[in-house]
XYZ file of N, CA and C in Angstrom:
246
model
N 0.866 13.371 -1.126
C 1.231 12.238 -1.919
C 0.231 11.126 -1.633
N -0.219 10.405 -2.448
C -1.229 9.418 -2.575
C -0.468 8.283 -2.142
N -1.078 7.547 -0.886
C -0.306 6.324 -0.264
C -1.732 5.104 -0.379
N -1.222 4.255 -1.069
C -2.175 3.138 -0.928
C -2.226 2.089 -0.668
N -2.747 1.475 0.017
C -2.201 0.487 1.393
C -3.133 -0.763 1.435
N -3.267 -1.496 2.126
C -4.771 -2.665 2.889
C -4.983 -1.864 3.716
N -6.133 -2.132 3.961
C -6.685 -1.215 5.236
C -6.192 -1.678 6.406
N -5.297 -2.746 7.158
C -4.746 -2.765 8.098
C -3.004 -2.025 8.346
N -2.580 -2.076 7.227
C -1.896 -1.451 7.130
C -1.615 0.418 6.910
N -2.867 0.919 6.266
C -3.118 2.417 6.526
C -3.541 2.464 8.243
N -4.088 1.646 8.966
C -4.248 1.713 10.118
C -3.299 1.767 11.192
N -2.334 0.882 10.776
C -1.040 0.780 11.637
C -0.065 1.750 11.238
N -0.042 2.664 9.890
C 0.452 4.251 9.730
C -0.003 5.236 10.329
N -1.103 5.160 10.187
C -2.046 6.073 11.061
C -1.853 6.706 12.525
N -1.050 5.113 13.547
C -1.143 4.671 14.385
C 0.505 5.329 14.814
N 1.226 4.785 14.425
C 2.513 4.244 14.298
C 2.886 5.871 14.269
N 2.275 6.662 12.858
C 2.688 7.994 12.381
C 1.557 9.297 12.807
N 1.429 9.176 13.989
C -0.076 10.055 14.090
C 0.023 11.176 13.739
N 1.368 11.830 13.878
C 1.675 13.507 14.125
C 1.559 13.916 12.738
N 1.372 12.835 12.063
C 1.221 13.604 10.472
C -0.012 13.646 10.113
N -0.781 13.007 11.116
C -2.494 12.880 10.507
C -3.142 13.763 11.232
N -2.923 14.178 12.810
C -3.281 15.041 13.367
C -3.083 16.728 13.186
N -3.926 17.082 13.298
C -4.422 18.888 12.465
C -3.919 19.393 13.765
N -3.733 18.904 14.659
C -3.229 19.562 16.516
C -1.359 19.913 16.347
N -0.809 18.944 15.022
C 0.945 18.970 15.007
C 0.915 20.080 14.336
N 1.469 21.459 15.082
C 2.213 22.700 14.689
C 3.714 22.822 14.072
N 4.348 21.346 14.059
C 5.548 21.575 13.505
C 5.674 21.694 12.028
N 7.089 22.292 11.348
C 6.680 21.999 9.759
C 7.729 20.895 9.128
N 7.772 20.592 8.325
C 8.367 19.552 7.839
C 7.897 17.871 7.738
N 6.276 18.053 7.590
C 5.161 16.713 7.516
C 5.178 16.416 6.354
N 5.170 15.087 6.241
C 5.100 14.891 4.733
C 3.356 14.923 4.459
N 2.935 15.057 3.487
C 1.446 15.342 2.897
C 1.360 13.903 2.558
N 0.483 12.888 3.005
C 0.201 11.868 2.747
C -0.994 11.325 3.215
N -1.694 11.143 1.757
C -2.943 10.850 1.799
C -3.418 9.619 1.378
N -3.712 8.987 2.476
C -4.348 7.622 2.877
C -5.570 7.008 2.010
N -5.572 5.552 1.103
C -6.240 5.448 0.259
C -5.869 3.598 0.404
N -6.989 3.041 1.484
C -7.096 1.623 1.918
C -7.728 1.145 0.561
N -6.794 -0.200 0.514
C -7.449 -0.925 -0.744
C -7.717 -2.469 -0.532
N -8.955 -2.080 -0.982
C -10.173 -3.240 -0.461
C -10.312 -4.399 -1.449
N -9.918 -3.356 -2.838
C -10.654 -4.554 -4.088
C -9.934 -3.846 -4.960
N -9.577 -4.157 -6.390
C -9.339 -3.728 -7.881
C -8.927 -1.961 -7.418
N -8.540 -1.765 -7.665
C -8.243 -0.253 -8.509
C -7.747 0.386 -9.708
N -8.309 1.405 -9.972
C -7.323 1.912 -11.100
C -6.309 2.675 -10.606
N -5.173 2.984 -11.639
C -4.426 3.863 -11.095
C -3.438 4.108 -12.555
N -3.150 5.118 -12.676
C -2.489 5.689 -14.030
C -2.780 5.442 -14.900
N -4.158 4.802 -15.406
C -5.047 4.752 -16.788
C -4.836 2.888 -16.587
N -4.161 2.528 -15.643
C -3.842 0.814 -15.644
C -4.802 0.536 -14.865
N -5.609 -1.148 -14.523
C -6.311 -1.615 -13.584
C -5.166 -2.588 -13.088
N -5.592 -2.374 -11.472
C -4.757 -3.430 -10.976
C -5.376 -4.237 -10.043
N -5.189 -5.544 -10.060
C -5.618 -6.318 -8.618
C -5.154 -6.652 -7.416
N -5.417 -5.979 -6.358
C -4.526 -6.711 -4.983
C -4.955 -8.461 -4.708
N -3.638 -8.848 -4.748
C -3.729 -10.333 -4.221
C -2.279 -10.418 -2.745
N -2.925 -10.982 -2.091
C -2.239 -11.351 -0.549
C -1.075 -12.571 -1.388
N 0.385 -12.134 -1.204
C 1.230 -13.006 -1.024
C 2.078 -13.190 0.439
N 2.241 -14.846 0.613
C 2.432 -15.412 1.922
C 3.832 -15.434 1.628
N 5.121 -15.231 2.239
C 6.036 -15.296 2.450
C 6.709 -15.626 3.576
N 7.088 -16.856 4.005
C 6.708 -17.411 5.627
C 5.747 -17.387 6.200
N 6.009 -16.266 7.360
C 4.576 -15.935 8.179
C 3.815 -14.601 7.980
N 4.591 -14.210 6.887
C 4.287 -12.522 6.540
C 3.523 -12.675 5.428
N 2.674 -11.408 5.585
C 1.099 -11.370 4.092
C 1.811 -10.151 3.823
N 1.781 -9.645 2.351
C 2.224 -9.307 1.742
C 1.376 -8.302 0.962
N 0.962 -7.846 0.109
C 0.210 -7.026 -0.465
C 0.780 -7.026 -2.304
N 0.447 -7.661 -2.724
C 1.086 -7.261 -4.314
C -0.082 -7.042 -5.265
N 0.169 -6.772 -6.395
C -0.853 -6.018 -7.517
C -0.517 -7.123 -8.427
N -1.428 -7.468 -9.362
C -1.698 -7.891 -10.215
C -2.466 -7.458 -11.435
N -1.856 -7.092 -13.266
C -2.439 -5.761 -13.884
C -2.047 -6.653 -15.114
N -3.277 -6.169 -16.082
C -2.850 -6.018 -17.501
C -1.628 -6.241 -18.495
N -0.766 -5.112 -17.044
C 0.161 -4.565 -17.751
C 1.696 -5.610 -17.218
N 1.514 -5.757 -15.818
C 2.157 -6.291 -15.094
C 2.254 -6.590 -14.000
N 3.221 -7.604 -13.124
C 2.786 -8.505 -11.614
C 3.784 -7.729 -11.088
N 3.232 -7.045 -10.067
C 4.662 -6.833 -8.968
C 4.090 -7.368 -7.637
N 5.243 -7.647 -6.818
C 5.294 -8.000 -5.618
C 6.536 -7.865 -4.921
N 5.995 -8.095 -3.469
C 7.586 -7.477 -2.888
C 8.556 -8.335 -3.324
N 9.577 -7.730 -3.033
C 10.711 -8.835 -3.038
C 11.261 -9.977 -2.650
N 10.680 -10.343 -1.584
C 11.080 -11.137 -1.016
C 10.031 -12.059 -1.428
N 8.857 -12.312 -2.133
C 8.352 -12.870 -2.961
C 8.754 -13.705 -3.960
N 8.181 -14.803 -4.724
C 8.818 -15.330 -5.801
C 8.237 -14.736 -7.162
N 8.533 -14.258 -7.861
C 7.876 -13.621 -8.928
C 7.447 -14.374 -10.004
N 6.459 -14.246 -11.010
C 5.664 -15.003 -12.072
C 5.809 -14.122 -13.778
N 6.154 -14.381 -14.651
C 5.794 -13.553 -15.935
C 4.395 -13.414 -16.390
N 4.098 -12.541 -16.506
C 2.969 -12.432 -17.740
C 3.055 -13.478 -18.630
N 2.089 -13.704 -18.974
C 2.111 -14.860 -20.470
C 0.704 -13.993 -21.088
């Protein structure tokens, strides 16, 4: 499964979840998740989207910004398209 993250945050999965990244874990029941740090713009399902950092207290946030539409976490204040 395609996981796409900031790159500090694929780092601290990485970290946090090693036994799924390491080729050494003989157990079964890993989820398949493949790591895809996002630096700048991407596409993704024929949509372009932009990562922009939302501040929520003391917490950074990660939300997309698209064409099509704004998401962000929840605990965010949200904006409409115009």
């Amino acid at each position: 499964m395609p996981l796409y993250a900031a790159p500090h945050a694929c780092e601290f999965l990485r970290k946090m979840f090693r036994y799924i990244f390491e080729a050494t874990y003989k157990f079964g029941g890993l989820p398949l998740v493949d790591l895809h740090p996002i630096e700048g713009p991407v596409e993704l399902f024929g949509a372009h989207f932009e990562p922009m950092t939302v501040i929520h207290g003391e917490t950074r946030f990660l939300g997309f910004d698209s064409d099509r539409l704004l998401t962000l976490p929840i605990t965010a204040q949200f904006r409409t398209k115009r």
